[in-house]
Short mmCIF file of C-alpha atoms and ligand atoms in Angstrom, two decimals:
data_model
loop_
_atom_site.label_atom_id
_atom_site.label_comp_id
_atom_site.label_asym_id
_atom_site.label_seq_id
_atom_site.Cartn_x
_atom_site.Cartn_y
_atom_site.Cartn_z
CA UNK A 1 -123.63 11.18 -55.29
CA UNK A 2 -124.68 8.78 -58.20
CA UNK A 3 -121.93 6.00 -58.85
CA UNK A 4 -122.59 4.87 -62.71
CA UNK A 5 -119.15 6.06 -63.51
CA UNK A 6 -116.50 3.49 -63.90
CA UNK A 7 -115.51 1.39 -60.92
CA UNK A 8 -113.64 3.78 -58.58
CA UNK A 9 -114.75 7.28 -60.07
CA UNK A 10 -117.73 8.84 -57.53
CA UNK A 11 -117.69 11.61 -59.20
CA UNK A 12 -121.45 13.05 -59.62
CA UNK A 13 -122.43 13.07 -63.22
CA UNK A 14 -125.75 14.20 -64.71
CA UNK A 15 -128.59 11.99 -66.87
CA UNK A 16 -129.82 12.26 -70.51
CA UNK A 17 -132.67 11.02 -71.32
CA UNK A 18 -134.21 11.65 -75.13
CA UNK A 19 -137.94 12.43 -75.11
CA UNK A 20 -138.99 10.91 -78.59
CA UNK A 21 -140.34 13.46 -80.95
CA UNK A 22 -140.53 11.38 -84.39
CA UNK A 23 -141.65 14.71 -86.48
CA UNK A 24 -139.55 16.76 -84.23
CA UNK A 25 -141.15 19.01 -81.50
CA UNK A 26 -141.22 22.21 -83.67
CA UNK A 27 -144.56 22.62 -85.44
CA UNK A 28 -142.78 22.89 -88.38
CA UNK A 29 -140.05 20.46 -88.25
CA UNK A 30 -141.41 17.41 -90.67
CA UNK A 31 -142.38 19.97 -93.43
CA UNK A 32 -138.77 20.61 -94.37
CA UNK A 33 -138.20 18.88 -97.97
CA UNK A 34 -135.66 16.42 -96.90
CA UNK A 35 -137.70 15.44 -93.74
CA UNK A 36 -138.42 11.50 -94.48
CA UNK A 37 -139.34 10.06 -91.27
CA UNK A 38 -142.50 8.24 -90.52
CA UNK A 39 -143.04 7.76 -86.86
CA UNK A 40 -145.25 4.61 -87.47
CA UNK A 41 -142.28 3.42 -89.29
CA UNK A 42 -140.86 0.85 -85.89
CA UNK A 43 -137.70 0.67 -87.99
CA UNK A 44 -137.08 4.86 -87.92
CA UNK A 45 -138.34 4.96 -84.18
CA UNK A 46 -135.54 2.45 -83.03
CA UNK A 47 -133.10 4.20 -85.15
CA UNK A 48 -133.62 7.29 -82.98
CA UNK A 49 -133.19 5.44 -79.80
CA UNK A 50 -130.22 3.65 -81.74
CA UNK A 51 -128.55 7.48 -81.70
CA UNK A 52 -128.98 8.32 -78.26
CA UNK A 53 -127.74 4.78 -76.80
CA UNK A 54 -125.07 5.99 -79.19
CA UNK A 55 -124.85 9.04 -76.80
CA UNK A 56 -124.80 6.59 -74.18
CA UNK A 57 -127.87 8.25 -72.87
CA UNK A 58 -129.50 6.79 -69.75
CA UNK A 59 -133.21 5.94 -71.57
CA UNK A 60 -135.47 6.50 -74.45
CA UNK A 61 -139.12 7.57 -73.31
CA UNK A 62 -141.99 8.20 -74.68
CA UNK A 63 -144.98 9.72 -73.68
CA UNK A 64 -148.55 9.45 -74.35
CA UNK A 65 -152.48 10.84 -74.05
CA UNK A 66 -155.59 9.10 -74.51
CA UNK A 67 -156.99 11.40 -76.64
CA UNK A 68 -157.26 10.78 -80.62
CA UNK A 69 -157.52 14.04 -82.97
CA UNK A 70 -160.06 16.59 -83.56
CA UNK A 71 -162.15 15.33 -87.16
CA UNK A 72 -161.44 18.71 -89.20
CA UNK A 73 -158.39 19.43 -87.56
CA UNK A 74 -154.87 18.86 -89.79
CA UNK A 75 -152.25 19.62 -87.41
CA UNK A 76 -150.09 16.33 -87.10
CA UNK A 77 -151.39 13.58 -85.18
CA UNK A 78 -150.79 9.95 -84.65
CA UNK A 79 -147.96 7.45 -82.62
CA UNK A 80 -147.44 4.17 -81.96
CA UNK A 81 -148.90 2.93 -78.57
CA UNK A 82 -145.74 3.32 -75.67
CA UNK A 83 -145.81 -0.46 -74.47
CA UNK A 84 -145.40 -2.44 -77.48
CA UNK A 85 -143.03 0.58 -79.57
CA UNK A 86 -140.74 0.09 -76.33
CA UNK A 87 -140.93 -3.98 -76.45
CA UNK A 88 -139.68 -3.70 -80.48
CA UNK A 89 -137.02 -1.17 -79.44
CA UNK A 90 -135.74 -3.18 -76.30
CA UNK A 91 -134.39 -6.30 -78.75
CA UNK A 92 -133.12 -3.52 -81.31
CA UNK A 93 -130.58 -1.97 -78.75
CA UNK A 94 -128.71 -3.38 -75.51
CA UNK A 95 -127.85 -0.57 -72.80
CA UNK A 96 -130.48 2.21 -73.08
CA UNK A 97 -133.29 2.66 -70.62
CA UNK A 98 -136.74 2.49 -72.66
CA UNK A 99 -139.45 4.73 -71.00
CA UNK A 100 -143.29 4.58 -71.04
CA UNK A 101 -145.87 6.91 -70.15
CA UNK A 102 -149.22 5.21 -68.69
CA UNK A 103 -151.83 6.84 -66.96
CA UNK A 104 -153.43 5.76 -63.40
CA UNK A 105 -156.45 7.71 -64.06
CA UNK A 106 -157.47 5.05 -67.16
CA UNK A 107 -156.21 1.61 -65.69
CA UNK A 108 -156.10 -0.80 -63.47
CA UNK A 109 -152.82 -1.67 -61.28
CA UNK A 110 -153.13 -5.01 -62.49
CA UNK A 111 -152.67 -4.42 -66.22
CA UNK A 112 -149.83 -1.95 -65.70
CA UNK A 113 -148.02 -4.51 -63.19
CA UNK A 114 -148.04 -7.09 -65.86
CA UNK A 115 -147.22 -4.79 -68.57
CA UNK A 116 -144.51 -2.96 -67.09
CA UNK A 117 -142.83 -6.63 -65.67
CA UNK A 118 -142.87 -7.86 -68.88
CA UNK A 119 -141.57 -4.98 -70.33
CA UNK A 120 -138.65 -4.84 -67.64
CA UNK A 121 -138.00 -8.68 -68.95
CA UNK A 122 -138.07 -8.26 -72.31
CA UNK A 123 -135.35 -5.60 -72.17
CA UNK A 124 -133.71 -7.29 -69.03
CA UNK A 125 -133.90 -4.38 -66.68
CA UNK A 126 -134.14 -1.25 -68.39
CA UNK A 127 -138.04 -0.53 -67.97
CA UNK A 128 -138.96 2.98 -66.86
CA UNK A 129 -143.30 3.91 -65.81
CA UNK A 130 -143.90 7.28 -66.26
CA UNK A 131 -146.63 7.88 -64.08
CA UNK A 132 -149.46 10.27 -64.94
CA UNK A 133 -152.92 11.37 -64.20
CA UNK A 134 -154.17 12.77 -67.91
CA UNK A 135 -154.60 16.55 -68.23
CA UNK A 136 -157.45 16.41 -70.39
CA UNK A 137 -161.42 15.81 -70.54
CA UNK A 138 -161.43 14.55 -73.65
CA UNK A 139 -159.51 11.24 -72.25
CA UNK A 140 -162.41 11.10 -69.96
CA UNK A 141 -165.21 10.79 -72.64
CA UNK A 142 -163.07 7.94 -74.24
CA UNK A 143 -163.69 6.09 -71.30
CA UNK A 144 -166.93 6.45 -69.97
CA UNK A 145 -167.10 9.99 -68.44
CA UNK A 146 -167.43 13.36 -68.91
CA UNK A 147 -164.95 14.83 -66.90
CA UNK A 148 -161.56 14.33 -65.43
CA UNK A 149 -162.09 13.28 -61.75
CA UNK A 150 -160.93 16.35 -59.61
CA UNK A 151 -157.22 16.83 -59.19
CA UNK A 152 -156.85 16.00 -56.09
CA UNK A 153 -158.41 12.54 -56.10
CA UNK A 154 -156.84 11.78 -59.60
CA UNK A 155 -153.57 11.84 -57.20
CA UNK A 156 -155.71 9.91 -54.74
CA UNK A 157 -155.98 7.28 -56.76
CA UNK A 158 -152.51 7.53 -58.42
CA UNK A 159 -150.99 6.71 -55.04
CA UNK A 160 -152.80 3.71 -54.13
CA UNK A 161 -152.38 2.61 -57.60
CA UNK A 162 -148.55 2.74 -57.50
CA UNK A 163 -148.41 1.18 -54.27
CA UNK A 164 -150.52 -1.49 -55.55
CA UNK A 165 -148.68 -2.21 -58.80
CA UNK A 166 -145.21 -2.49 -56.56
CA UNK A 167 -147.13 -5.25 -53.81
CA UNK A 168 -147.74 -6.68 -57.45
CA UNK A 169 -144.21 -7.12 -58.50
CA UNK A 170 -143.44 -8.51 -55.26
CA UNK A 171 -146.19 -10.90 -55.48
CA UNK A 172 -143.22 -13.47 -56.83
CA UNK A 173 -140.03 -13.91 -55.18
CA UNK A 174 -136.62 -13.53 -57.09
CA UNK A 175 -135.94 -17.16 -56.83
CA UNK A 176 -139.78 -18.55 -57.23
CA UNK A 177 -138.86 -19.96 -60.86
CA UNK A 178 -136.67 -23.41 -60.11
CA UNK A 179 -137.36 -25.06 -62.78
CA UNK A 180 -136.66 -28.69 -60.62
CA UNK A 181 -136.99 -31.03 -63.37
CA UNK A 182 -136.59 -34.27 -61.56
CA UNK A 183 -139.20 -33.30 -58.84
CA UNK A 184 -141.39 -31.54 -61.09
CA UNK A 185 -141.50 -28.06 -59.57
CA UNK A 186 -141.41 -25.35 -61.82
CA UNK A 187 -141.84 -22.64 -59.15
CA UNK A 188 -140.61 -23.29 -55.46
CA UNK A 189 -144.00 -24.01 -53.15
CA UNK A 190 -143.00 -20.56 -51.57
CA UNK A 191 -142.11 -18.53 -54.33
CA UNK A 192 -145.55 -16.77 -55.04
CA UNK A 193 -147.98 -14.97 -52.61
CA UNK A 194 -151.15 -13.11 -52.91
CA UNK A 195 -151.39 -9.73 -52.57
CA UNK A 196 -154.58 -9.17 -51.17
CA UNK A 197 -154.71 -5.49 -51.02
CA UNK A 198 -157.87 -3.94 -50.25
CA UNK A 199 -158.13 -0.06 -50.48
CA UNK A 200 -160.11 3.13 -51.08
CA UNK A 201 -159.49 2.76 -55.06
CA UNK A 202 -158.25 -0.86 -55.86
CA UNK A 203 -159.24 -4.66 -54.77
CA UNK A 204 -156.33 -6.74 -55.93
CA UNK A 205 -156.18 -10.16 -55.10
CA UNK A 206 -152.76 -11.11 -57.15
CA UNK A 207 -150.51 -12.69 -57.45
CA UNK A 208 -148.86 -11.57 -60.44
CA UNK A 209 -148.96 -13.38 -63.63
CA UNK A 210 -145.65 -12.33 -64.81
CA UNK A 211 -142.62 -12.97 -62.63
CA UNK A 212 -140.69 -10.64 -60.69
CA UNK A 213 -138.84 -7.46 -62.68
CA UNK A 214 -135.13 -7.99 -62.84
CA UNK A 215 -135.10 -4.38 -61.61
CA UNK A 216 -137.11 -5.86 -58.64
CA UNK A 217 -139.12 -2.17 -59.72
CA UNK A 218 -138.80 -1.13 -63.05
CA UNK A 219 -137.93 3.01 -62.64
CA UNK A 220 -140.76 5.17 -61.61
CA UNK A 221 -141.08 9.04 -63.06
CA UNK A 222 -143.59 11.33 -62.17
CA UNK A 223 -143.70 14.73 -63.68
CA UNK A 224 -146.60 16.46 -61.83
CA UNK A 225 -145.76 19.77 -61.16
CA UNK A 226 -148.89 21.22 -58.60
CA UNK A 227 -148.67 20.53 -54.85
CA UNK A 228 -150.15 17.13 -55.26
CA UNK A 229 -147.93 16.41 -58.20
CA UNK A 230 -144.48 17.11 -56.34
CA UNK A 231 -146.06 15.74 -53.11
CA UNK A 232 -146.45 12.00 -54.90
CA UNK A 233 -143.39 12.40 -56.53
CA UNK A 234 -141.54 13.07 -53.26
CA UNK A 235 -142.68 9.52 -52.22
CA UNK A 236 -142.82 7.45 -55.24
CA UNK A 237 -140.57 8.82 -58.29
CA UNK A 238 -137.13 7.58 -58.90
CA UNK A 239 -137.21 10.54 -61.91
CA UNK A 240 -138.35 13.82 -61.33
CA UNK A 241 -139.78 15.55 -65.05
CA UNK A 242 -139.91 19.36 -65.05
CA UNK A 243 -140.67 21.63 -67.72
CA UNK A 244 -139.48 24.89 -65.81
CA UNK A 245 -137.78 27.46 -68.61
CA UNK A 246 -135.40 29.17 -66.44
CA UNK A 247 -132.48 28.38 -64.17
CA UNK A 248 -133.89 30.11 -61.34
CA UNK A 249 -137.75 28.54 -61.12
CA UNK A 250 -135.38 25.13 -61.72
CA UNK A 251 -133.24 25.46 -58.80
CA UNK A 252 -136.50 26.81 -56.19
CA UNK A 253 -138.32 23.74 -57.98
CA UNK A 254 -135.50 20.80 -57.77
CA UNK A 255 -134.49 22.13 -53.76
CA UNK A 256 -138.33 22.09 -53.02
CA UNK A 257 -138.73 18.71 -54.00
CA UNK A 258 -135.92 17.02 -52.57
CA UNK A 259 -137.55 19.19 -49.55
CA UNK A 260 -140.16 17.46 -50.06
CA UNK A 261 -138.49 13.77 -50.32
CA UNK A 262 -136.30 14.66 -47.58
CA UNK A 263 -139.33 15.21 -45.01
CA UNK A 264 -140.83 11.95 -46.32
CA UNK A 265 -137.51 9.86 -45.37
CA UNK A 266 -136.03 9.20 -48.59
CA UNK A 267 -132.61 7.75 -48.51
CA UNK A 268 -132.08 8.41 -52.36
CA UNK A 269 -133.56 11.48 -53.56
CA UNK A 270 -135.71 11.93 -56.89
CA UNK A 271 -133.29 12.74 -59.62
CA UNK A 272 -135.08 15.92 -61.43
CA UNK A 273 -134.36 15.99 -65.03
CA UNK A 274 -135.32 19.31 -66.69
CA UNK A 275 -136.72 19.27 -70.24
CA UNK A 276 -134.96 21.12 -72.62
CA UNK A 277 -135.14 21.58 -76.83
CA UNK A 278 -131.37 22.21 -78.05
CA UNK A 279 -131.46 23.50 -81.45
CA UNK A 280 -126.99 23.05 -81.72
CA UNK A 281 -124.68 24.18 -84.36
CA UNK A 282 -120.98 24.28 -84.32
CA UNK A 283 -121.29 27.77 -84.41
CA UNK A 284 -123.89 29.71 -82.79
CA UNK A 285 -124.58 31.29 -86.06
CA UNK A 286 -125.40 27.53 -87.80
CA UNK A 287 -127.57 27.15 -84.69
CA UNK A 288 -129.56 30.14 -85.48
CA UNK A 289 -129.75 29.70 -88.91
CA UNK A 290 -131.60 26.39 -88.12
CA UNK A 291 -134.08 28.13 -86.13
CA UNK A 292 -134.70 30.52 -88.32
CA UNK A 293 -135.37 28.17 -91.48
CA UNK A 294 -138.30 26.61 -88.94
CA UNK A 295 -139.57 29.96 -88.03
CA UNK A 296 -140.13 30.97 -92.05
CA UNK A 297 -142.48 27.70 -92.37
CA UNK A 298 -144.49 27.96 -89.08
CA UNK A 299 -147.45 29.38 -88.84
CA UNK A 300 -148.38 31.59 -86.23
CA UNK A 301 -152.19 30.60 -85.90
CA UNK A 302 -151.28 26.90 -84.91
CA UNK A 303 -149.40 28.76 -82.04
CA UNK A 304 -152.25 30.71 -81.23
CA UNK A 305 -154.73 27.52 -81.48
CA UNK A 306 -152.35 25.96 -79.14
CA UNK A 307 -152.21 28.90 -76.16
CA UNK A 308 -156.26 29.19 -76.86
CA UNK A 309 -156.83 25.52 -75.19
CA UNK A 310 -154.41 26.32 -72.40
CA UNK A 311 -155.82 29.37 -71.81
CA UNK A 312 -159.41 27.74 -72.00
CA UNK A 313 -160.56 30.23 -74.77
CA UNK A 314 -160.11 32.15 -78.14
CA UNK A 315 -156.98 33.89 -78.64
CA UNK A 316 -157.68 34.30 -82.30
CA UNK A 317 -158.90 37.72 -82.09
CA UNK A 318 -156.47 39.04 -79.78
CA UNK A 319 -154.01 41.73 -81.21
CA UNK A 320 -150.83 39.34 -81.91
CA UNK A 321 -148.23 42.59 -80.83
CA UNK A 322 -149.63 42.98 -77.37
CA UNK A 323 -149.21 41.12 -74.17
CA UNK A 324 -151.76 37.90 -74.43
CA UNK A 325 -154.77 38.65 -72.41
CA UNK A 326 -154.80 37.00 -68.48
CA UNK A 327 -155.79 33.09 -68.71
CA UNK A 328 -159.46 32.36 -66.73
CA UNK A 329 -158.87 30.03 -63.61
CA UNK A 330 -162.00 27.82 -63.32
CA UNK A 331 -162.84 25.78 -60.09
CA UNK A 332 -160.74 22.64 -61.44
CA UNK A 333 -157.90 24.51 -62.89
CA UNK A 334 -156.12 21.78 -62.24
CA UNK A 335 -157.30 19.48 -64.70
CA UNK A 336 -156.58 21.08 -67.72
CA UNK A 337 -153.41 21.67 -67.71
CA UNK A 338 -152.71 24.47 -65.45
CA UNK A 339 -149.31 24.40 -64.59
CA UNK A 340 -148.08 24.71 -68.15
CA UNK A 341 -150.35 27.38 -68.77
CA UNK A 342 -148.77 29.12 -65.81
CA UNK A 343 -145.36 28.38 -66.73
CA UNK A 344 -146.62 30.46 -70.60
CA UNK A 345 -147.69 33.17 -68.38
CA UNK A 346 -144.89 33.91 -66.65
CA UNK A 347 -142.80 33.47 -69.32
CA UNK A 348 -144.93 36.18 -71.47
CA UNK A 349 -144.41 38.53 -68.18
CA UNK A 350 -140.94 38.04 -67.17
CA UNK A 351 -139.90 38.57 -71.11
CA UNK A 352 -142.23 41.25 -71.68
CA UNK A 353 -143.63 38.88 -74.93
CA UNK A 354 -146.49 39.80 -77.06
CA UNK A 355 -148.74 37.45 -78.15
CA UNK A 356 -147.06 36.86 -81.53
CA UNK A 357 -144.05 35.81 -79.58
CA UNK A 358 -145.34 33.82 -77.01
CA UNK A 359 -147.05 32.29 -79.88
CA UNK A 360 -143.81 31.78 -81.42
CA UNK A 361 -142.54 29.65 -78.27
CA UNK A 362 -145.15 27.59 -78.29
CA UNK A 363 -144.41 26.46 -81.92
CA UNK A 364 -141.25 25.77 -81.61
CA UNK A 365 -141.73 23.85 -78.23
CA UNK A 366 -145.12 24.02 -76.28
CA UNK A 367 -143.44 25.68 -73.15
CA UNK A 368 -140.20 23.66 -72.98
CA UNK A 369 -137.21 25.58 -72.92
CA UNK A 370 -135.54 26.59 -75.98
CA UNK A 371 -131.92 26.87 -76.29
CA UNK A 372 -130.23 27.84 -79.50
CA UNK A 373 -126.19 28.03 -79.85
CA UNK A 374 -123.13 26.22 -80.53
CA UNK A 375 -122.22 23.03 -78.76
CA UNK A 376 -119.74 24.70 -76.37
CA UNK A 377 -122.68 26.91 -75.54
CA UNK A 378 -125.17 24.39 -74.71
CA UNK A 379 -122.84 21.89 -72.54
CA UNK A 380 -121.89 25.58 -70.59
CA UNK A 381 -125.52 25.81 -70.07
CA UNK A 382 -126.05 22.16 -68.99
CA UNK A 383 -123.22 22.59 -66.55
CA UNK A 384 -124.26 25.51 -64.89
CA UNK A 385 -127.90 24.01 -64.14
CA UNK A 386 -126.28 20.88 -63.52
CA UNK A 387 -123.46 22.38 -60.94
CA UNK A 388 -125.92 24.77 -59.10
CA UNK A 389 -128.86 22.24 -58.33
CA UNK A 390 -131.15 23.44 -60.81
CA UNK A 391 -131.27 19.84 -62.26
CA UNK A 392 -129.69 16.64 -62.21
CA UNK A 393 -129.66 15.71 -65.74
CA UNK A 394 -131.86 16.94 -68.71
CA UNK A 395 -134.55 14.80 -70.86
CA UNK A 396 -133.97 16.50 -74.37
CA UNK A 397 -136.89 17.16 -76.75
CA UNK A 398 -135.37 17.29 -80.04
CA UNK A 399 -137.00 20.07 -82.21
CA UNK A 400 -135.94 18.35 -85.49
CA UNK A 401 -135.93 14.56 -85.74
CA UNK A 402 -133.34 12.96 -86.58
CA UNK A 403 -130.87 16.08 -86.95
CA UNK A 404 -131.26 17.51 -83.72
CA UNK A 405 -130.76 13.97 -81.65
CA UNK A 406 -127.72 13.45 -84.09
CA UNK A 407 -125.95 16.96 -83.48
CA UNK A 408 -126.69 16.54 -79.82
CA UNK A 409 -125.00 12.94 -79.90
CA UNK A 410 -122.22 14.23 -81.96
CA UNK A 411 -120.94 17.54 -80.69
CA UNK A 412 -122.90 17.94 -77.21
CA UNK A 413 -122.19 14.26 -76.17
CA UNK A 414 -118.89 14.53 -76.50
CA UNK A 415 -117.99 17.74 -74.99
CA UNK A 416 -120.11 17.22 -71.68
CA UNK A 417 -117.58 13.90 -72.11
CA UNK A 418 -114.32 16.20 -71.50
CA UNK A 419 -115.73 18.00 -69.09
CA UNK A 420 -116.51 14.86 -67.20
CA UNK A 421 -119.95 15.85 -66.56
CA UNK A 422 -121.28 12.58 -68.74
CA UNK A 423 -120.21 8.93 -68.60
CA UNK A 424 -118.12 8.00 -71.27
CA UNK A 425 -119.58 4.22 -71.28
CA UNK A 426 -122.38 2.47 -69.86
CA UNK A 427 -120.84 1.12 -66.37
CA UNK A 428 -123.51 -1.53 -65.95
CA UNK A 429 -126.84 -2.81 -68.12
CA UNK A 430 -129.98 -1.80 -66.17
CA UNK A 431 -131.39 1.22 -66.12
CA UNK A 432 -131.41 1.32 -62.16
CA UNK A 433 -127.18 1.21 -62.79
CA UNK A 434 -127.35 3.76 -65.08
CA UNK A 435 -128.91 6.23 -62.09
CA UNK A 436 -127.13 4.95 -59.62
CA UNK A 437 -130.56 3.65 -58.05
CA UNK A 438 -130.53 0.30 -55.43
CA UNK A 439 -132.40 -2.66 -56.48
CA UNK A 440 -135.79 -2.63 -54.18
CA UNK A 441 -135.85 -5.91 -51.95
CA UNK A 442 -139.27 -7.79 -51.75
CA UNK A 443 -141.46 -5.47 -49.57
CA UNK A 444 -141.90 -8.10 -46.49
CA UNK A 445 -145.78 -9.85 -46.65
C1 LIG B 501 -141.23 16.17 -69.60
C2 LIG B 501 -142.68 15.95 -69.30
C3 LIG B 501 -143.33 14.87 -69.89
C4 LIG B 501 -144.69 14.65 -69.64
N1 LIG B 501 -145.30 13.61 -70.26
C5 LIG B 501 -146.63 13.43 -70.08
C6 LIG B 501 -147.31 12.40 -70.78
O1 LIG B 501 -146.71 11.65 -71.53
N2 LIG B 501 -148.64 12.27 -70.60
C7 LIG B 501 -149.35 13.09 -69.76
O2 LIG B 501 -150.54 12.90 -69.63
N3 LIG B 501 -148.73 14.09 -69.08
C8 LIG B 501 -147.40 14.27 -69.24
N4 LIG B 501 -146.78 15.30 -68.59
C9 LIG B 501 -147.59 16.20 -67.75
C10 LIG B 501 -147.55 15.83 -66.29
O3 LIG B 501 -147.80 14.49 -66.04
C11 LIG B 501 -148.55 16.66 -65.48
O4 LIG B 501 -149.85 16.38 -65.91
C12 LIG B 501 -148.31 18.11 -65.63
O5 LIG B 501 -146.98 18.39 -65.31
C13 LIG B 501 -149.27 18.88 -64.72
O6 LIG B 501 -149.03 18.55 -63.40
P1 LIG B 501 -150.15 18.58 -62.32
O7 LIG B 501 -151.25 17.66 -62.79
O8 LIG B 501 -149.51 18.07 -61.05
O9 LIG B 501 -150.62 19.99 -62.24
C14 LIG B 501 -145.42 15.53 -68.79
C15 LIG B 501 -144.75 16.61 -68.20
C16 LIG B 501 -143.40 16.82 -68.43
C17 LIG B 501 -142.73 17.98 -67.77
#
């Protein structure tokens, strides 16, 4: 059971977290007339984190690539880098969690330590890694290579590395900083230790230069979705992230990981937090009117463009009103995004979609599941995945920026509130309160 509720009440509530989506995550989205927002505007970012600690929501995150745009290409492009958005939005705002995305495959344990430690200090506990490996080759050849390593040593290499960057934040006691002004001492003689870790990946001396987190850990999500994905996640993630578009695949997916977490000897299991794009009306019928006002502006060939690099080749010429053609598995599937392609795939199958319509999806959220209807409708549908395991919160993708966030806050929020499925107040100020997650002692030397 999680216990963020108020002081006495254990009963198990679910998570929110907002996925930030400036432009909105349908394609079409900032081209409405009225649409002013300017995600390298720090001022418009923080006011959509401002909404959802509004909605008392657990944390802000955002994610990231290290891959810049295509020259030629005009589809919308462009965000502030994670780190330093999240610092500016931690003094803006008190309670909410703030969430970034930084990949093991790029960097060193040492600059993530130090980054993520001072990020946990700056907003005084409410930092949150999400830890990834990159999908794409293109990050590769913007740092020296041509390739993504293989899959299965990208997670290599992301294990060590998290294990590393947590002997990092440990590298200081709680208490090193005394700040002994008649002796002198700014740190106690014993408060700092090297790390010395020497591995297949990684040779860290340490210590830290930033003292500990005042999480102890800042939050750990993971959101790989293969075997080696759920495997490191079943050790290492606090946060579970899963783009699975249908109650069923949720439930098999959330009981196979806690499975999974369960053989490895986890006390607290990963809390898996489904991704989902409400588009929410009062009525259903304002809901689907909002949809449909997107649908008349999108075009269907930046859906296409967008299933042709999952599926590794052109879909251009395909006939749009027949099932899309089978995707081509190469040795290193893996490493190009293969479990979202498979997730499009059996989607197209399971709905009997053409390739018009699967197009269609893709616009309005690039696999993530799409729920249109009234408030009432969506908090029904959050309780039932909620109630029956498929999930133990939701991270929302907003497919209209700022509207969608604001409907969710207003009507959703609220209603989920009654039910007491959501807290009505923050019951403490770190994000680790918020889930209900233990601070970590100091791993022993
Ligand atoms: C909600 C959500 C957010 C994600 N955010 C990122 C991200 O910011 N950067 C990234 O490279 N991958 C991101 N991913 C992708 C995963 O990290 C992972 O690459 C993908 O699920 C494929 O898993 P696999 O490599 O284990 O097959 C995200 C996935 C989900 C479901």
């Amino acid at each position: 059971m999680t216990s963020e509720t108020a002081a006495g009440n254990q009963r198990r509530q679910l998570h929110l977290g907002l996925f930030n989506q400036p432009l909105g995550r349908h394609v079409a989205a900032w081209r409405r007339p009225e649409f002013t927002g300017n995600p390298l505007d720090i001022n418009y970012v923080t006011q959509l984190a401002r909404i959802a600690e509004r909605g008392k929501f657990d944390f802000f995150f955002l994610a990231d690539s290290l891959v810049g745009p295509t020259p030629g290409a005009t589809q919308r492009a462009g965000n502030l880098e994670p780190l330093t958005t999240l610092a500016a939005i931690a003094v803006q705002t008190t309670h909410i969690g703030v969430a970034g995305t930084a990949t093991t495959t790029f960097s060193e344990p040492y600059n993530i330590a130090r980054s993520f430690a001072s990020l946990d200090h700056i907003s005084r506990g409410r930092a949150a890694w999400n830890v990834v490996t990159s999908t794409w080759n293109a990050a590769a050849r913007n740092f020296g290579a041509e390739r993504l390593p293989d899959h299965a040593e990208r997670y290599d290499r992301a294990r060590e590395f998290v294990s590393t960057v947590k002997g990092l934040w440990d590298t200081w006691a709680d208490d090193a900083i005394i700040r002994d002004k008649s002796a002198g001492d700014y740190i106690a003689a014993d408060g700092i230790r090297e790390l010395n870790h020497r591995g297949k990946h990684f040779a860290v001396e340490g210590a830290l230069n930033v003292p500990r987190p005042p999480q102890g850990h800042p939050v750990i999500i993971q959101a790989g979705a293969s075997d080696d994905g759920q495997n490191l996640a079943a050790d290492i993630a606090d946060i579970v992230f899963t783009a699975q578009d249908n109650i069923d695949d949720a439930r098999a997916f959330s009981e196979g990981l806690r499975e999974r977490a369960r053989l490895v000897g986890r006390e607290k299991l990963p809390l898996v937090l489904a991704g989902v794009l409400p588009i929410v009306g009062e009525t259903r019928e304002e809901a689907q009117a909002i949809l449909e006002r997107l649908e008349e502006s999108s075009d269907i060939a930046q859906g296409i463009a967008q299933l042709s690099q999952r599926w590794g080749f052109d879909l251009s010429t395909y006939p749009l009103d027949e099932p899309p053609p089978p995707a081509v598995y190469d040795g290193n599937s893996h490493s190009d995004g293969h479990s979202r392609r498979k997730l499009f795939e059996q989607r197209a199958r399971r709905e009997g979609l053409t390739l018009r319509q699967l197009a269609r999806v893709a616009i309005a959220s690039r696999g993530h599941r799409l729920i249109v209807g009234s408030y009432v409708d969506i908090a029904d549908d959050f309780e039932e995945w909620f109630l029956t395991g498929a999930a133990d919160g939701f991270n929302l993708i907003p497919p209209v920026a700022p509207e969608s966030v604001e409907a969710f806050v207003d009507l959703v929020v609220p209603e989920l509130q009654r039910r007491g499925l959501f807290r009505q107040e923050y019951a403490g100020t770190t994000l680790r309160e918020h889930l209900g997650l233990k601070r970590p002692e100091r791993i022993r030397a």
